[in-house]
Amino acid sequence: MLTLEMRRCFVSRAIRRIPRLGIPIAASIVFAGAIFAMGLMRNLEVAPLTGSIWLTWYYPSSITAANIAKEALYESLFLGKNKLNSPLWTMSIELVGSYLAFMFAFATRWFTFALVTVFAAALSFAVHIAYLPFALSFGVGVLLTRVSPAKWSHKAKIAIFLAAIYLGGFSNDILYEPIIKLSPIDFNPLKDAMHCVGATFLVASVLALPSLQRAFSSYFFPLLGRLSFSVYLLHFPILCSLGCFVYLWTIQWGHAIAASSTVVIVLVTTIIAAVPFLRLVDVKSMKVAKRVDQYLRGFCVRLRSRRLALRSTI
């Protein structure tokens, strides 16, 4: 049974997630929309040269200012629309998943935890079956904080780490044929499930192995962690504009040189662009989310005080 304070905490966290995610998402869409409006997207020119169907899905001439505004304001965050920025298909899952994570965290008993798991699975079936491994991953993440991987045997820790590497690279390669042949489900949902399992094993490995903890605690990785959300939001429009321009400019020397040049320049440019985005957008979104939460908490306190005062006069 949730206490009043736990319910308030849940509502507070739920409300804070909207500006926390929504502001950076909107900024990345405006960024992509500005590049598109200036005619700098080159992905449709590169698509036939590389045979990429994926590149043909984005930035057609039919995109309008209304499309940009709707995706920035609500479609990407709540519906997972991603015409302007491909990675944003995950944002609606991230939003719902964060609420599921709160529910899992508040489930102090194993029976309640199981009920939340059933609810997450039912929600995935109702919305889209492909979301099932992602929804359950939030619960598994909470579960890892309760099972203490550091207490596992050394052999188990190494086995899980090796499994993380193997499953994290799951594809239609010959290395994975035994799993593909034995699986009763199609390849794409199987791939998503295996990647989720691989990611879970990798997190468990970091929690279990002090050597990995020391490695990921060095200067570079914490910095990359702080920049990760900004990199995630910015890399696709940079790839489709600057990256594709570099590819078109260097293709005269062959695909290998063009592809490697594109990777290096997009990677460096994205990390550089992520620094001001982090400071001006990502950090500010956290501050706005905190202020919204403080305002709503204050409003609830004032409302409760007025109700008590009204009751005392009756």
Short mmCIF file of C-alpha atoms in Angstrom, two decimals:
data_model
loop_
_atom_site.label_atom_id
_atom_site.label_comp_id
_atom_site.label_asym_id
_atom_site.label_seq_id
_atom_site.Cartn_x
_atom_site.Cartn_y
_atom_site.Cartn_z
CA MET A 1 0.00 0.00 0.00
CA LEU A 2 1.50 3.35 -1.04
CA THR A 3 1.74 6.00 1.63
CA LEU A 4 0.63 9.58 0.98
CA GLU A 5 4.27 10.68 0.68
CA MET A 6 5.04 7.89 -1.82
CA ARG A 7 2.04 8.86 -3.95
CA ARG A 8 3.13 12.48 -3.91
CA CYS A 9 6.64 11.45 -4.89
CA PHE A 10 5.30 9.35 -7.76
CA VAL A 11 3.14 12.20 -9.09
CA SER A 12 6.02 14.65 -8.68
CA ARG A 13 8.46 12.44 -10.60
CA ALA A 14 5.86 11.74 -13.29
CA ILE A 15 5.21 15.43 -13.92
CA ARG A 16 8.91 16.31 -13.92
CA ARG A 17 9.63 13.82 -16.70
CA ILE A 18 7.58 15.78 -19.24
CA PRO A 19 9.67 19.00 -19.29
CA ARG A 20 12.83 16.99 -18.58
CA LEU A 21 12.41 15.03 -21.82
CA GLY A 22 10.18 17.40 -23.77
CA ILE A 23 12.44 20.48 -23.80
CA PRO A 24 15.56 18.72 -25.22
CA ILE A 25 13.39 16.81 -27.70
CA ALA A 26 11.77 20.03 -28.95
CA ALA A 27 15.16 21.72 -29.22
CA SER A 28 16.58 18.85 -31.30
CA ILE A 29 13.56 18.97 -33.63
CA VAL A 30 13.92 22.73 -34.08
CA PHE A 31 17.62 22.15 -34.80
CA ALA A 32 16.81 19.50 -37.42
CA GLY A 33 14.00 21.63 -38.85
CA ALA A 34 16.32 24.63 -39.25
CA ILE A 35 18.87 22.53 -41.13
CA PHE A 36 16.11 21.13 -43.34
CA ALA A 37 14.67 24.62 -44.00
CA MET A 38 18.10 25.81 -45.17
CA GLY A 39 18.21 22.93 -47.68
CA LEU A 40 21.26 21.29 -46.10
CA MET A 41 19.95 17.75 -45.71
CA ARG A 42 21.76 15.42 -48.15
CA ASN A 43 20.51 11.98 -47.08
CA LEU A 44 18.26 11.50 -50.13
CA GLU A 45 21.27 12.04 -52.40
CA VAL A 46 23.40 9.54 -50.51
CA ALA A 47 20.70 6.84 -50.23
CA PRO A 48 21.01 5.52 -53.84
CA LEU A 49 24.82 5.54 -53.59
CA THR A 50 24.83 3.35 -50.48
CA GLY A 51 21.68 1.31 -51.11
CA SER A 52 20.28 2.48 -47.79
CA ILE A 53 16.48 2.29 -47.59
CA TRP A 54 16.66 3.86 -44.12
CA LEU A 55 18.03 7.14 -45.49
CA THR A 56 15.08 7.46 -47.88
CA TRP A 57 12.61 7.64 -44.98
CA TYR A 58 13.59 11.09 -43.80
CA TYR A 59 13.41 14.74 -44.87
CA PRO A 60 11.19 14.56 -47.96
CA SER A 61 10.19 17.88 -49.50
CA SER A 62 6.66 17.47 -48.10
CA ILE A 63 7.72 18.38 -44.54
CA THR A 64 6.05 21.61 -43.43
CA ALA A 65 6.42 24.05 -40.55
CA ALA A 66 3.27 22.50 -39.05
CA ASN A 67 4.96 19.07 -39.02
CA ILE A 68 7.95 20.53 -37.21
CA ALA A 69 5.78 22.34 -34.65
CA LYS A 70 3.59 19.31 -33.89
CA GLU A 71 6.54 16.96 -33.44
CA ALA A 72 8.33 19.49 -31.24
CA LEU A 73 5.30 20.18 -29.04
CA TYR A 74 3.84 16.73 -28.45
CA GLU A 75 4.06 14.10 -31.22
CA SER A 76 7.61 12.93 -30.56
CA LEU A 77 7.36 12.80 -26.78
CA PHE A 78 3.91 11.24 -26.47
CA LEU A 79 3.48 9.38 -29.78
CA GLY A 80 7.05 8.56 -30.80
CA LYS A 81 6.83 10.40 -34.15
CA ASN A 82 10.27 10.82 -35.70
CA LYS A 83 10.05 12.40 -39.16
CA LEU A 84 12.49 15.13 -38.14
CA ASN A 85 14.82 13.09 -35.95
CA SER A 86 14.98 9.31 -36.33
CA PRO A 87 16.05 8.33 -32.76
CA LEU A 88 13.00 10.03 -31.27
CA TRP A 89 10.89 6.90 -31.85
CA THR A 90 12.21 5.78 -28.45
CA MET A 91 11.04 8.84 -26.52
CA SER A 92 7.45 7.75 -25.90
CA ILE A 93 8.86 4.43 -24.65
CA GLU A 94 11.29 6.35 -22.45
CA LEU A 95 8.47 8.43 -20.98
CA VAL A 96 6.17 5.47 -20.26
CA GLY A 97 9.14 3.36 -19.18
CA SER A 98 10.20 5.94 -16.63
CA TYR A 99 6.73 5.73 -15.07
CA LEU A 100 7.02 1.95 -15.03
CA ALA A 101 10.43 2.29 -13.36
CA PHE A 102 8.84 4.41 -10.62
CA MET A 103 6.16 1.75 -10.15
CA PHE A 104 8.78 -1.02 -9.95
CA ALA A 105 10.81 1.02 -7.46
CA PHE A 106 7.78 1.57 -5.22
CA ALA A 107 6.90 -2.16 -5.34
CA THR A 108 8.57 -3.15 -2.10
CA ARG A 109 7.07 -6.66 -2.05
CA TRP A 110 7.81 -9.34 -4.63
CA PHE A 111 4.11 -9.95 -5.21
CA THR A 112 3.57 -6.27 -6.03
CA PHE A 113 6.66 -6.35 -8.26
CA ALA A 114 5.12 -9.29 -10.16
CA LEU A 115 1.84 -7.39 -10.56
CA VAL A 116 3.68 -4.40 -12.03
CA THR A 117 5.49 -6.77 -14.40
CA VAL A 118 2.16 -8.19 -15.58
CA PHE A 119 0.85 -4.64 -16.02
CA ALA A 120 3.93 -3.67 -18.08
CA ALA A 121 3.50 -6.74 -20.28
CA ALA A 122 -0.24 -6.07 -20.75
CA LEU A 123 0.47 -2.44 -21.62
CA SER A 124 3.00 -3.53 -24.24
CA PHE A 125 0.52 -5.94 -25.81
CA ALA A 126 -2.14 -3.23 -25.87
CA VAL A 127 0.10 -0.57 -27.45
CA HIS A 128 2.56 -2.57 -29.56
CA ILE A 129 3.99 -6.03 -28.88
CA ALA A 130 7.42 -4.83 -30.08
CA TYR A 131 7.63 -2.63 -26.96
CA LEU A 132 7.54 -5.63 -24.59
CA PRO A 133 11.32 -6.17 -24.15
CA PHE A 134 11.85 -2.43 -23.64
CA ALA A 135 9.06 -2.12 -21.05
CA LEU A 136 10.28 -5.12 -19.06
CA SER A 137 13.87 -3.83 -19.17
CA PHE A 138 12.90 -0.99 -16.84
CA GLY A 139 11.76 -3.53 -14.27
CA VAL A 140 14.90 -5.61 -14.74
CA GLY A 141 16.98 -2.49 -14.15
CA VAL A 142 15.25 -1.94 -10.81
CA LEU A 143 15.61 -5.64 -10.01
CA LEU A 144 19.39 -5.43 -10.45
CA THR A 145 19.54 -3.01 -7.51
CA ARG A 146 18.00 -5.70 -5.28
CA VAL A 147 19.91 -8.84 -6.21
CA SER A 148 23.49 -7.62 -5.50
CA PRO A 149 25.51 -8.86 -8.54
CA ALA A 150 28.71 -8.14 -6.58
CA LYS A 151 27.97 -11.23 -4.43
CA TRP A 152 27.90 -13.60 -7.39
CA SER A 153 30.75 -16.04 -8.02
CA HIS A 154 33.66 -14.88 -10.16
CA LYS A 155 32.85 -17.45 -12.85
CA ALA A 156 29.25 -16.23 -13.02
CA LYS A 157 30.43 -12.63 -13.36
CA ILE A 158 32.76 -13.49 -16.27
CA ALA A 159 30.08 -15.60 -17.95
CA ILE A 160 27.57 -12.76 -17.77
CA PHE A 161 30.11 -10.29 -19.17
CA LEU A 162 30.89 -12.59 -22.12
CA ALA A 163 27.14 -13.11 -22.69
CA ALA A 164 26.69 -9.32 -22.70
CA ILE A 165 29.26 -8.95 -25.48
CA TYR A 166 27.77 -11.81 -27.48
CA LEU A 167 24.09 -10.83 -27.21
CA GLY A 168 24.80 -7.10 -27.49
CA GLY A 169 26.00 -7.68 -31.05
CA PHE A 170 23.07 -9.88 -32.04
CA SER A 171 22.41 -9.83 -35.80
CA ASN A 172 21.70 -12.21 -38.67
CA ASP A 173 25.38 -13.23 -38.67
CA ILE A 174 26.32 -16.90 -38.64
CA LEU A 175 27.39 -16.59 -34.98
CA TYR A 176 23.75 -16.24 -33.97
CA GLU A 177 22.20 -18.91 -36.20
CA PRO A 178 21.57 -21.36 -33.31
CA ILE A 179 19.43 -18.78 -31.49
CA ILE A 180 17.63 -17.68 -34.66
CA LYS A 181 16.77 -21.26 -35.63
CA LEU A 182 15.47 -22.15 -32.17
CA SER A 183 13.44 -18.98 -31.73
CA PRO A 184 9.68 -19.19 -32.44
CA ILE A 185 9.46 -15.42 -33.07
CA ASP A 186 10.52 -13.34 -36.06
CA PHE A 187 14.01 -11.91 -36.38
CA ASN A 188 13.32 -8.22 -35.65
CA PRO A 189 11.52 -8.70 -32.30
CA LEU A 190 14.09 -11.37 -31.44
CA LYS A 191 16.89 -8.92 -32.16
CA ASP A 192 15.33 -6.29 -29.88
CA ALA A 193 14.89 -8.85 -27.10
CA MET A 194 18.47 -10.11 -27.38
CA HIS A 195 19.84 -6.56 -27.35
CA CYS A 196 17.83 -5.84 -24.19
CA VAL A 197 19.16 -9.00 -22.54
CA GLY A 198 22.69 -8.10 -23.62
CA ALA A 199 22.33 -4.60 -22.19
CA THR A 200 21.01 -6.05 -18.93
CA PHE A 201 23.98 -8.41 -18.68
CA LEU A 202 26.36 -5.53 -19.38
CA VAL A 203 24.89 -3.41 -16.57
CA ALA A 204 25.03 -6.44 -14.26
CA SER A 205 28.67 -6.97 -15.22
CA VAL A 206 29.55 -3.39 -14.30
CA LEU A 207 27.76 -3.78 -10.96
CA ALA A 208 29.55 -7.09 -10.34
CA LEU A 209 33.12 -6.44 -11.51
CA PRO A 210 35.24 -3.77 -9.71
CA SER A 211 37.64 -3.66 -12.68
CA LEU A 212 34.82 -2.49 -14.97
CA GLN A 213 33.67 0.02 -12.36
CA ARG A 214 37.15 1.54 -12.23
CA ALA A 215 37.37 1.64 -16.02
CA PHE A 216 33.99 3.36 -16.42
CA SER A 217 34.79 5.79 -13.61
CA SER A 218 37.72 7.36 -15.47
CA TYR A 219 37.38 10.95 -16.75
CA PHE A 220 36.26 10.13 -20.30
CA PHE A 221 33.29 7.91 -19.48
CA PRO A 222 31.57 10.21 -16.92
CA LEU A 223 31.96 13.05 -19.42
CA LEU A 224 30.51 10.89 -22.16
CA GLY A 225 27.66 9.95 -19.82
CA ARG A 226 26.79 13.60 -19.25
CA LEU A 227 26.87 14.25 -23.00
CA SER A 228 25.09 11.04 -24.00
CA PHE A 229 21.53 12.38 -24.20
CA SER A 230 22.67 15.43 -26.17
CA VAL A 231 24.69 13.23 -28.53
CA TYR A 232 21.69 10.96 -28.96
CA LEU A 233 19.43 13.86 -29.92
CA LEU A 234 21.86 15.63 -32.26
CA HIS A 235 23.70 12.91 -34.15
CA PHE A 236 21.02 12.09 -36.73
CA PRO A 237 20.44 15.56 -38.22
CA ILE A 238 24.21 16.06 -38.25
CA LEU A 239 24.64 12.73 -40.03
CA CYS A 240 22.02 13.56 -42.66
CA SER A 241 23.46 17.02 -43.34
CA LEU A 242 27.19 17.35 -42.70
CA GLY A 243 27.80 13.60 -42.74
CA CYS A 244 26.12 13.03 -46.07
CA PHE A 245 27.84 16.11 -47.51
CA VAL A 246 31.21 14.65 -46.51
CA TYR A 247 30.26 11.32 -48.06
CA LEU A 248 29.28 12.97 -51.36
CA TRP A 249 32.51 14.98 -51.37
CA THR A 250 34.80 11.97 -50.67
CA ILE A 251 33.02 9.21 -52.63
CA GLN A 252 35.32 9.93 -55.58
CA TRP A 253 38.06 8.11 -53.61
CA GLY A 254 35.91 5.05 -52.91
CA HIS A 255 33.28 3.92 -50.43
CA ALA A 256 35.76 2.91 -47.71
CA ILE A 257 37.37 6.34 -47.53
CA ALA A 258 34.01 8.12 -47.81
CA ALA A 259 32.42 6.03 -45.06
CA SER A 260 35.36 6.31 -42.66
CA SER A 261 35.66 10.06 -43.24
CA THR A 262 31.95 10.48 -42.58
CA VAL A 263 32.11 8.50 -39.34
CA VAL A 264 35.04 10.50 -37.97
CA ILE A 265 33.68 13.92 -38.88
CA VAL A 266 30.13 13.18 -37.68
CA LEU A 267 31.42 11.75 -34.41
CA VAL A 268 33.70 14.71 -33.66
CA THR A 269 31.13 17.30 -34.75
CA THR A 270 28.35 15.69 -32.72
CA ILE A 271 30.43 15.62 -29.53
CA ILE A 272 31.46 19.26 -30.03
CA ALA A 273 27.84 20.30 -30.67
CA ALA A 274 26.67 18.30 -27.64
CA VAL A 275 28.66 20.47 -25.21
CA PRO A 276 26.66 23.71 -25.70
CA PHE A 277 23.46 21.68 -26.11
CA LEU A 278 24.11 20.10 -22.71
CA ARG A 279 24.67 23.47 -21.03
CA LEU A 280 21.98 25.49 -22.80
CA VAL A 281 19.24 22.89 -23.19
CA ASP A 282 19.73 19.64 -21.28
CA VAL A 283 20.82 21.15 -17.95
CA LYS A 284 18.20 23.90 -18.26
CA SER A 285 15.48 21.29 -18.84
CA MET A 286 16.36 19.69 -15.49
CA LYS A 287 16.13 23.07 -13.78
CA VAL A 288 12.77 23.81 -15.41
CA ALA A 289 11.49 20.37 -14.38
CA LYS A 290 12.54 21.03 -10.79
CA ARG A 291 10.84 24.44 -10.77
CA VAL A 292 7.63 22.97 -12.18
CA ASP A 293 7.71 20.33 -9.46
CA GLN A 294 8.30 22.93 -6.73
CA TYR A 295 5.45 25.08 -8.04
CA LEU A 296 3.03 22.16 -8.13
CA ARG A 297 4.05 21.00 -4.67
CA GLY A 298 3.53 24.52 -3.34
CA PHE A 299 0.18 24.74 -5.09
CA CYS A 300 -0.94 21.45 -3.52
CA VAL A 301 0.16 22.62 -0.06
CA ARG A 302 -1.73 25.90 -0.47
CA LEU A 303 -4.80 24.06 -1.76
CA ARG A 304 -4.73 21.67 1.18
CA SER A 305 -4.34 24.57 3.63
CA ARG A 306 -7.36 26.32 2.12
CA ARG A 307 -9.44 23.16 2.41
CA LEU A 308 -8.47 22.74 6.07
CA ALA A 309 -9.25 26.39 6.74
CA LEU A 310 -12.63 26.03 5.00
CA ARG A 311 -13.47 22.93 7.05
CA SER A 312 -12.58 24.70 10.29
CA THR A 313 -15.09 27.46 9.52
CA ILE A 314 -17.96 25.06 8.88
#
